[in-house]
C-alpha cells in the first residue's frame, strides 16, 4: 500500500561495529567494490566516554551505505553501551544485489576470502516458480552478508 505522505523513504545506512576498521574497509572496498564516502575520528577532543573516541567510516556501493565504527572509548556496563563481540544483534543479515553470484564469489576468492562460499538456489522462500541464487558471506566482524542474484524491484513486483 503506497502512501504519498509516508515520511519514511528507505534505508539510510546500516551500521557495523568493527574490531578493526582497516580490516573491514579492506574487505568492503577491495573484495566487494565499495568506496569510502566519508571517514573521520569523532570525540577526540573530549574526555573518553562510552564509545568515544571512535572512528566512523561510511562506505558506499550503489545506493547502499554501511557505517563502519571502531570504538576506542571505555564502554560501560549498560546494555545499550556494552560491546558484545560475536553476538548476533537484531539485524540477521543484509543483502547485496549481484549480476552473477558465481562472478561475485570468484572476486571474493581472488581477494583472498577464506570463509566458506557456497552458491545455492532458493526454491523454498518464494516457491519453485520464483527461485533465486545466492551465497552467504561472513564479514570481518561476523556480520552476515547475502549476495543475491536478483533485482529487488523486478523480483518482488512479480510476487504481487
JSON list of C-alpha atoms in Angstrom, two decimals:
[
{"chain": "A", "resi": 1, "resn": "UNK", "atom": "CA", "xyz": [0.00, 0.00, 0.00]},
{"chain": "A", "resi": 2, "resn": "UNK", "atom": "CA", "xyz": [1.50, 3.31, -1.07]},
{"chain": "A", "resi": 3, "resn": "UNK", "atom": "CA", "xyz": [1.10, 6.47, 0.96]},
{"chain": "A", "resi": 4, "resn": "UNK", "atom": "CA", "xyz": [2.32, 9.76, -0.55]},
{"chain": "A", "resi": 5, "resn": "UNK", "atom": "CA", "xyz": [2.53, 11.24, 2.94]},
{"chain": "A", "resi": 6, "resn": "UNK", "atom": "CA", "xyz": [4.77, 8.48, 4.27]},
{"chain": "A", "resi": 7, "resn": "UNK", "atom": "CA", "xyz": [7.82, 10.20, 5.78]},
{"chain": "A", "resi": 8, "resn": "UNK", "atom": "CA", "xyz": [9.92, 7.00, 5.51]},
{"chain": "A", "resi": 9, "resn": "UNK", "atom": "CA", "xyz": [11.92, 6.94, 2.28]},
{"chain": "A", "resi": 10, "resn": "UNK", "atom": "CA", "xyz": [14.08, 3.81, 2.57]},
{"chain": "A", "resi": 11, "resn": "UNK", "atom": "CA", "xyz": [17.30, 2.55, 4.06]},
{"chain": "A", "resi": 12, "resn": "UNK", "atom": "CA", "xyz": [19.68, 5.37, 5.01]},
{"chain": "A", "resi": 13, "resn": "UNK", "atom": "CA", "xyz": [22.56, 3.13, 6.08]},
{"chain": "A", "resi": 14, "resn": "UNK", "atom": "CA", "xyz": [23.45, 0.10, 8.13]},
{"chain": "A", "resi": 15, "resn": "UNK", "atom": "CA", "xyz": [25.93, 0.26, 11.00]},
{"chain": "A", "resi": 16, "resn": "UNK", "atom": "CA", "xyz": [28.50, -2.38, 11.90]},
{"chain": "A", "resi": 17, "resn": "UNK", "atom": "CA", "xyz": [30.69, -2.02, 14.99]},
{"chain": "A", "resi": 18, "resn": "UNK", "atom": "CA", "xyz": [34.08, -3.38, 13.98]},
{"chain": "A", "resi": 19, "resn": "UNK", "atom": "CA", "xyz": [37.01, -4.80, 15.87]},
{"chain": "A", "resi": 20, "resn": "UNK", "atom": "CA", "xyz": [39.37, -3.32, 13.25]},
{"chain": "A", "resi": 21, "resn": "UNK", "atom": "CA", "xyz": [38.17, -0.68, 10.78]},
{"chain": "A", "resi": 22, "resn": "UNK", "atom": "CA", "xyz": [41.19, -1.17, 8.49]},
{"chain": "A", "resi": 23, "resn": "UNK", "atom": "CA", "xyz": [40.34, -4.85, 8.08]},
{"chain": "A", "resi": 24, "resn": "UNK", "atom": "CA", "xyz": [36.66, -4.06, 7.43]},
{"chain": "A", "resi": 25, "resn": "UNK", "atom": "CA", "xyz": [37.45, -1.23, 4.99]},
{"chain": "A", "resi": 26, "resn": "UNK", "atom": "CA", "xyz": [39.84, -3.54, 3.13]},
{"chain": "A", "resi": 27, "resn": "UNK", "atom": "CA", "xyz": [37.13, -6.23, 2.89]},
{"chain": "A", "resi": 28, "resn": "UNK", "atom": "CA", "xyz": [34.27, -3.98, 1.79]},
{"chain": "A", "resi": 29, "resn": "UNK", "atom": "CA", "xyz": [36.32, -1.83, -0.59]},
{"chain": "A", "resi": 30, "resn": "UNK", "atom": "CA", "xyz": [38.79, -4.29, -2.07]},
{"chain": "A", "resi": 31, "resn": "UNK", "atom": "CA", "xyz": [36.78, -7.52, -2.00]},
{"chain": "A", "resi": 32, "resn": "UNK", "atom": "CA", "xyz": [33.30, -6.14, -2.66]},
{"chain": "A", "resi": 33, "resn": "UNK", "atom": "CA", "xyz": [33.84, -2.90, -4.58]},
{"chain": "A", "resi": 34, "resn": "UNK", "atom": "CA", "xyz": [32.52, -0.38, -2.04]},
{"chain": "A", "resi": 35, "resn": "UNK", "atom": "CA", "xyz": [34.09, 3.08, -1.98]},
{"chain": "A", "resi": 36, "resn": "UNK", "atom": "CA", "xyz": [34.93, 5.21, 1.03]},
{"chain": "A", "resi": 37, "resn": "UNK", "atom": "CA", "xyz": [32.35, 8.01, 1.11]},
{"chain": "A", "resi": 38, "resn": "UNK", "atom": "CA", "xyz": [33.36, 9.65, 4.39]},
{"chain": "A", "resi": 39, "resn": "UNK", "atom": "CA", "xyz": [35.83, 8.85, 7.15]},
{"chain": "A", "resi": 40, "resn": "UNK", "atom": "CA", "xyz": [36.56, 10.70, 10.38]},
{"chain": "A", "resi": 41, "resn": "UNK", "atom": "CA", "xyz": [37.54, 10.38, 14.01]},
{"chain": "A", "resi": 42, "resn": "UNK", "atom": "CA", "xyz": [34.96, 11.63, 16.50]},
{"chain": "A", "resi": 43, "resn": "UNK", "atom": "CA", "xyz": [35.22, 12.54, 20.14]},
{"chain": "A", "resi": 44, "resn": "UNK", "atom": "CA", "xyz": [38.98, 13.03, 20.12]},
{"chain": "A", "resi": 45, "resn": "UNK", "atom": "CA", "xyz": [38.85, 16.40, 21.91]},
{"chain": "A", "resi": 46, "resn": "UNK", "atom": "CA", "xyz": [36.72, 15.29, 24.86]},
{"chain": "A", "resi": 47, "resn": "UNK", "atom": "CA", "xyz": [37.35, 13.04, 27.83]},
{"chain": "A", "resi": 48, "resn": "UNK", "atom": "CA", "xyz": [36.93, 9.39, 26.67]},
{"chain": "A", "resi": 49, "resn": "UNK", "atom": "CA", "xyz": [33.43, 8.15, 27.46]},
{"chain": "A", "resi": 50, "resn": "UNK", "atom": "CA", "xyz": [31.06, 5.48, 26.21]},
{"chain": "A", "resi": 51, "resn": "UNK", "atom": "CA", "xyz": [32.18, 4.64, 22.68]},
{"chain": "A", "resi": 52, "resn": "UNK", "atom": "CA", "xyz": [34.23, 7.78, 22.06]},
{"chain": "A", "resi": 53, "resn": "UNK", "atom": "CA", "xyz": [36.77, 8.37, 20.71]},
{"chain": "A", "resi": 54, "resn": "UNK", "atom": "CA", "xyz": [35.66, 6.36, 17.68]},
{"chain": "A", "resi": 55, "resn": "UNK", "atom": "CA", "xyz": [36.46, 6.16, 14.01]},
{"chain": "A", "resi": 56, "resn": "UNK", "atom": "CA", "xyz": [33.47, 6.36, 11.67]},
{"chain": "A", "resi": 57, "resn": "UNK", "atom": "CA", "xyz": [33.83, 5.26, 8.05]},
{"chain": "A", "resi": 58, "resn": "UNK", "atom": "CA", "xyz": [30.91, 5.38, 5.64]},
{"chain": "A", "resi": 59, "resn": "UNK", "atom": "CA", "xyz": [31.36, 3.09, 2.62]},
{"chain": "A", "resi": 60, "resn": "UNK", "atom": "CA", "xyz": [29.07, 3.13, -0.41]},
{"chain": "A", "resi": 61, "resn": "UNK", "atom": "CA", "xyz": [28.08, 0.66, -3.13]},
{"chain": "A", "resi": 62, "resn": "UNK", "atom": "CA", "xyz": [25.34, 1.94, -5.43]},
{"chain": "A", "resi": 63, "resn": "UNK", "atom": "CA", "xyz": [22.62, 3.16, -3.07]},
{"chain": "A", "resi": 64, "resn": "UNK", "atom": "CA", "xyz": [23.80, 1.02, -0.15]},
{"chain": "A", "resi": 65, "resn": "UNK", "atom": "CA", "xyz": [25.70, 2.79, 2.63]},
{"chain": "A", "resi": 66, "resn": "UNK", "atom": "CA", "xyz": [27.36, 0.94, 5.51]},
{"chain": "A", "resi": 67, "resn": "UNK", "atom": "CA", "xyz": [28.70, 2.83, 8.50]},
{"chain": "A", "resi": 68, "resn": "UNK", "atom": "CA", "xyz": [31.73, 1.08, 9.99]},
{"chain": "A", "resi": 69, "resn": "UNK", "atom": "CA", "xyz": [32.55, 2.18, 13.53]},
{"chain": "A", "resi": 70, "resn": "UNK", "atom": "CA", "xyz": [35.61, 1.21, 15.54]},
{"chain": "A", "resi": 71, "resn": "UNK", "atom": "CA", "xyz": [35.25, 2.36, 19.14]},
{"chain": "A", "resi": 72, "resn": "UNK", "atom": "CA", "xyz": [38.16, 3.23, 21.38]},
{"chain": "A", "resi": 73, "resn": "UNK", "atom": "CA", "xyz": [36.20, 4.51, 24.38]},
{"chain": "A", "resi": 74, "resn": "UNK", "atom": "CA", "xyz": [35.61, 2.87, 27.78]},
{"chain": "A", "resi": 75, "resn": "UNK", "atom": "CA", "xyz": [32.20, 1.25, 27.17]},
{"chain": "A", "resi": 76, "resn": "UNK", "atom": "CA", "xyz": [30.30, 0.96, 30.44]},
{"chain": "A", "resi": 77, "resn": "UNK", "atom": "CA", "xyz": [28.12, -1.91, 31.66]},
{"chain": "A", "resi": 78, "resn": "UNK", "atom": "CA", "xyz": [24.72, -0.72, 30.47]},
{"chain": "A", "resi": 79, "resn": "UNK", "atom": "CA", "xyz": [23.20, -2.96, 27.77]},
{"chain": "A", "resi": 80, "resn": "UNK", "atom": "CA", "xyz": [22.97, -0.16, 25.23]},
{"chain": "A", "resi": 81, "resn": "UNK", "atom": "CA", "xyz": [26.62, 0.80, 25.67]},
{"chain": "A", "resi": 82, "resn": "UNK", "atom": "CA", "xyz": [28.41, -2.53, 26.01]},
{"chain": "A", "resi": 83, "resn": "UNK", "atom": "CA", "xyz": [30.05, -4.19, 23.05]},
{"chain": "A", "resi": 84, "resn": "UNK", "atom": "CA", "xyz": [29.24, -7.86, 22.61]},
{"chain": "A", "resi": 85, "resn": "UNK", "atom": "CA", "xyz": [31.67, -9.25, 20.01]},
{"chain": "A", "resi": 86, "resn": "UNK", "atom": "CA", "xyz": [30.37, -12.34, 18.24]},
{"chain": "A", "resi": 87, "resn": "UNK", "atom": "CA", "xyz": [26.78, -11.95, 19.45]},
{"chain": "A", "resi": 88, "resn": "UNK", "atom": "CA", "xyz": [24.16, -11.57, 16.75]},
{"chain": "A", "resi": 89, "resn": "UNK", "atom": "CA", "xyz": [22.05, -8.48, 17.06]},
{"chain": "A", "resi": 90, "resn": "UNK", "atom": "CA", "xyz": [18.63, -7.57, 15.74]},
{"chain": "A", "resi": 91, "resn": "UNK", "atom": "CA", "xyz": [19.76, -7.46, 12.11]},
{"chain": "A", "resi": 92, "resn": "UNK", "atom": "CA", "xyz": [20.04, -11.02, 10.81]},
{"chain": "A", "resi": 93, "resn": "UNK", "atom": "CA", "xyz": [21.74, -10.14, 7.52]},
{"chain": "A", "resi": 94, "resn": "UNK", "atom": "CA", "xyz": [21.90, -7.59, 4.77]},
{"chain": "A", "resi": 95, "resn": "UNK", "atom": "CA", "xyz": [21.76, -8.35, 1.09]},
{"chain": "A", "resi": 96, "resn": "UNK", "atom": "CA", "xyz": [23.77, -7.05, -1.82]},
{"chain": "A", "resi": 97, "resn": "UNK", "atom": "CA", "xyz": [22.45, -7.44, -5.36]},
{"chain": "A", "resi": 98, "resn": "UNK", "atom": "CA", "xyz": [24.89, -9.00, -7.84]},
{"chain": "A", "resi": 99, "resn": "UNK", "atom": "CA", "xyz": [24.52, -9.65, -11.57]},
{"chain": "A", "resi": 100, "resn": "UNK", "atom": "CA", "xyz": [26.13, -13.09, -11.28]},
{"chain": "A", "resi": 101, "resn": "UNK", "atom": "CA", "xyz": [26.72, -14.75, -7.92]},
{"chain": "A", "resi": 102, "resn": "UNK", "atom": "CA", "xyz": [29.46, -17.00, -9.35]},
{"chain": "A", "resi": 103, "resn": "UNK", "atom": "CA", "xyz": [31.42, -13.94, -10.51]},
{"chain": "A", "resi": 104, "resn": "UNK", "atom": "CA", "xyz": [30.97, -12.32, -7.07]},
{"chain": "A", "resi": 105, "resn": "UNK", "atom": "CA", "xyz": [32.26, -15.47, -5.35]},
{"chain": "A", "resi": 106, "resn": "UNK", "atom": "CA", "xyz": [35.23, -15.60, -7.75]},
{"chain": "A", "resi": 107, "resn": "UNK", "atom": "CA", "xyz": [36.04, -11.97, -6.88]},
{"chain": "A", "resi": 108, "resn": "UNK", "atom": "CA", "xyz": [35.96, -12.75, -3.15]},
{"chain": "A", "resi": 109, "resn": "UNK", "atom": "CA", "xyz": [38.24, -15.77, -3.64]},
{"chain": "A", "resi": 110, "resn": "UNK", "atom": "CA", "xyz": [40.62, -13.71, -5.78]},
{"chain": "A", "resi": 111, "resn": "UNK", "atom": "CA", "xyz": [40.78, -11.11, -3.00]},
{"chain": "A", "resi": 112, "resn": "UNK", "atom": "CA", "xyz": [41.69, -13.88, -0.54]},
{"chain": "A", "resi": 113, "resn": "UNK", "atom": "CA", "xyz": [38.42, -14.55, 1.28]},
{"chain": "A", "resi": 114, "resn": "UNK", "atom": "CA", "xyz": [38.98, -17.64, 3.42]},
{"chain": "A", "resi": 115, "resn": "UNK", "atom": "CA", "xyz": [35.45, -18.35, 4.64]},
{"chain": "A", "resi": 116, "resn": "UNK", "atom": "CA", "xyz": [33.04, -20.87, 3.20]},
{"chain": "A", "resi": 117, "resn": "UNK", "atom": "CA", "xyz": [31.39, -19.76, -0.04]},
{"chain": "A", "resi": 118, "resn": "UNK", "atom": "CA", "xyz": [28.55, -21.96, -1.21]},
{"chain": "A", "resi": 119, "resn": "UNK", "atom": "CA", "xyz": [26.27, -20.78, -4.04]},
{"chain": "A", "resi": 120, "resn": "UNK", "atom": "CA", "xyz": [22.74, -22.03, -3.52]},
{"chain": "A", "resi": 121, "resn": "UNK", "atom": "CA", "xyz": [19.40, -21.83, -5.29]},
{"chain": "A", "resi": 122, "resn": "UNK", "atom": "CA", "xyz": [16.47, -20.99, -3.03]},
{"chain": "A", "resi": 123, "resn": "UNK", "atom": "CA", "xyz": [13.14, -22.50, -4.12]},
{"chain": "A", "resi": 124, "resn": "UNK", "atom": "CA", "xyz": [11.65, -22.52, -0.62]},
{"chain": "A", "resi": 125, "resn": "UNK", "atom": "CA", "xyz": [11.19, -18.86, 0.34]},
{"chain": "A", "resi": 126, "resn": "UNK", "atom": "CA", "xyz": [9.08, -17.81, -2.64]},
{"chain": "A", "resi": 127, "resn": "UNK", "atom": "CA", "xyz": [8.27, -21.19, -4.16]},
{"chain": "A", "resi": 128, "resn": "UNK", "atom": "CA", "xyz": [9.65, -23.22, -7.04]},
{"chain": "A", "resi": 129, "resn": "UNK", "atom": "CA", "xyz": [8.20, -20.78, -9.59]},
{"chain": "A", "resi": 130, "resn": "UNK", "atom": "CA", "xyz": [10.37, -17.94, -8.21]},
{"chain": "A", "resi": 131, "resn": "UNK", "atom": "CA", "xyz": [13.83, -19.35, -7.50]},
{"chain": "A", "resi": 132, "resn": "UNK", "atom": "CA", "xyz": [16.84, -17.16, -6.87]},
{"chain": "A", "resi": 133, "resn": "UNK", "atom": "CA", "xyz": [20.55, -17.83, -6.48]},
{"chain": "A", "resi": 134, "resn": "UNK", "atom": "CA", "xyz": [22.53, -16.54, -3.52]},
{"chain": "A", "resi": 135, "resn": "UNK", "atom": "CA", "xyz": [25.64, -17.01, -1.40]},
{"chain": "A", "resi": 136, "resn": "UNK", "atom": "CA", "xyz": [26.10, -16.22, 2.30]},
{"chain": "A", "resi": 137, "resn": "UNK", "atom": "CA", "xyz": [29.32, -14.45, 3.30]},
{"chain": "A", "resi": 138, "resn": "UNK", "atom": "CA", "xyz": [30.66, -13.60, 6.76]},
{"chain": "A", "resi": 139, "resn": "UNK", "atom": "CA", "xyz": [32.20, -10.14, 7.12]},
{"chain": "A", "resi": 140, "resn": "UNK", "atom": "CA", "xyz": [35.28, -9.42, 9.25]},
{"chain": "A", "resi": 141, "resn": "UNK", "atom": "CA", "xyz": [33.22, -8.96, 12.43]},
{"chain": "A", "resi": 142, "resn": "UNK", "atom": "CA", "xyz": [30.83, -11.86, 11.85]},
{"chain": "A", "resi": 143, "resn": "UNK", "atom": "CA", "xyz": [28.18, -9.85, 10.04]},
{"chain": "A", "resi": 144, "resn": "UNK", "atom": "CA", "xyz": [26.11, -11.95, 7.65]},
{"chain": "A", "resi": 145, "resn": "UNK", "atom": "CA", "xyz": [26.06, -10.68, 4.08]},
{"chain": "A", "resi": 146, "resn": "UNK", "atom": "CA", "xyz": [23.91, -12.36, 1.46]},
{"chain": "A", "resi": 147, "resn": "UNK", "atom": "CA", "xyz": [24.82, -11.90, -2.21]},
{"chain": "A", "resi": 148, "resn": "UNK", "atom": "CA", "xyz": [21.61, -12.11, -4.24]},
{"chain": "A", "resi": 149, "resn": "UNK", "atom": "CA", "xyz": [21.42, -12.74, -7.97]},
{"chain": "A", "resi": 150, "resn": "UNK", "atom": "CA", "xyz": [18.17, -10.86, -8.30]},
{"chain": "A", "resi": 151, "resn": "UNK", "atom": "CA", "xyz": [16.83, -7.35, -8.74]},
{"chain": "A", "resi": 152, "resn": "UNK", "atom": "CA", "xyz": [14.58, -6.45, -5.78]},
{"chain": "A", "resi": 153, "resn": "UNK", "atom": "CA", "xyz": [12.20, -4.29, -7.80]},
{"chain": "A", "resi": 154, "resn": "UNK", "atom": "CA", "xyz": [11.63, -6.89, -10.51]},
{"chain": "A", "resi": 155, "resn": "UNK", "atom": "CA", "xyz": [11.66, -9.91, -8.20]},
{"chain": "A", "resi": 156, "resn": "UNK", "atom": "CA", "xyz": [9.25, -8.64, -5.60]},
{"chain": "A", "resi": 157, "resn": "UNK", "atom": "CA", "xyz": [6.97, -6.94, -8.11]},
{"chain": "A", "resi": 158, "resn": "UNK", "atom": "CA", "xyz": [6.40, -10.41, -9.55]},
{"chain": "A", "resi": 159, "resn": "UNK", "atom": "CA", "xyz": [5.03, -11.53, -6.17]},
{"chain": "A", "resi": 160, "resn": "UNK", "atom": "CA", "xyz": [2.00, -9.27, -6.41]}
]
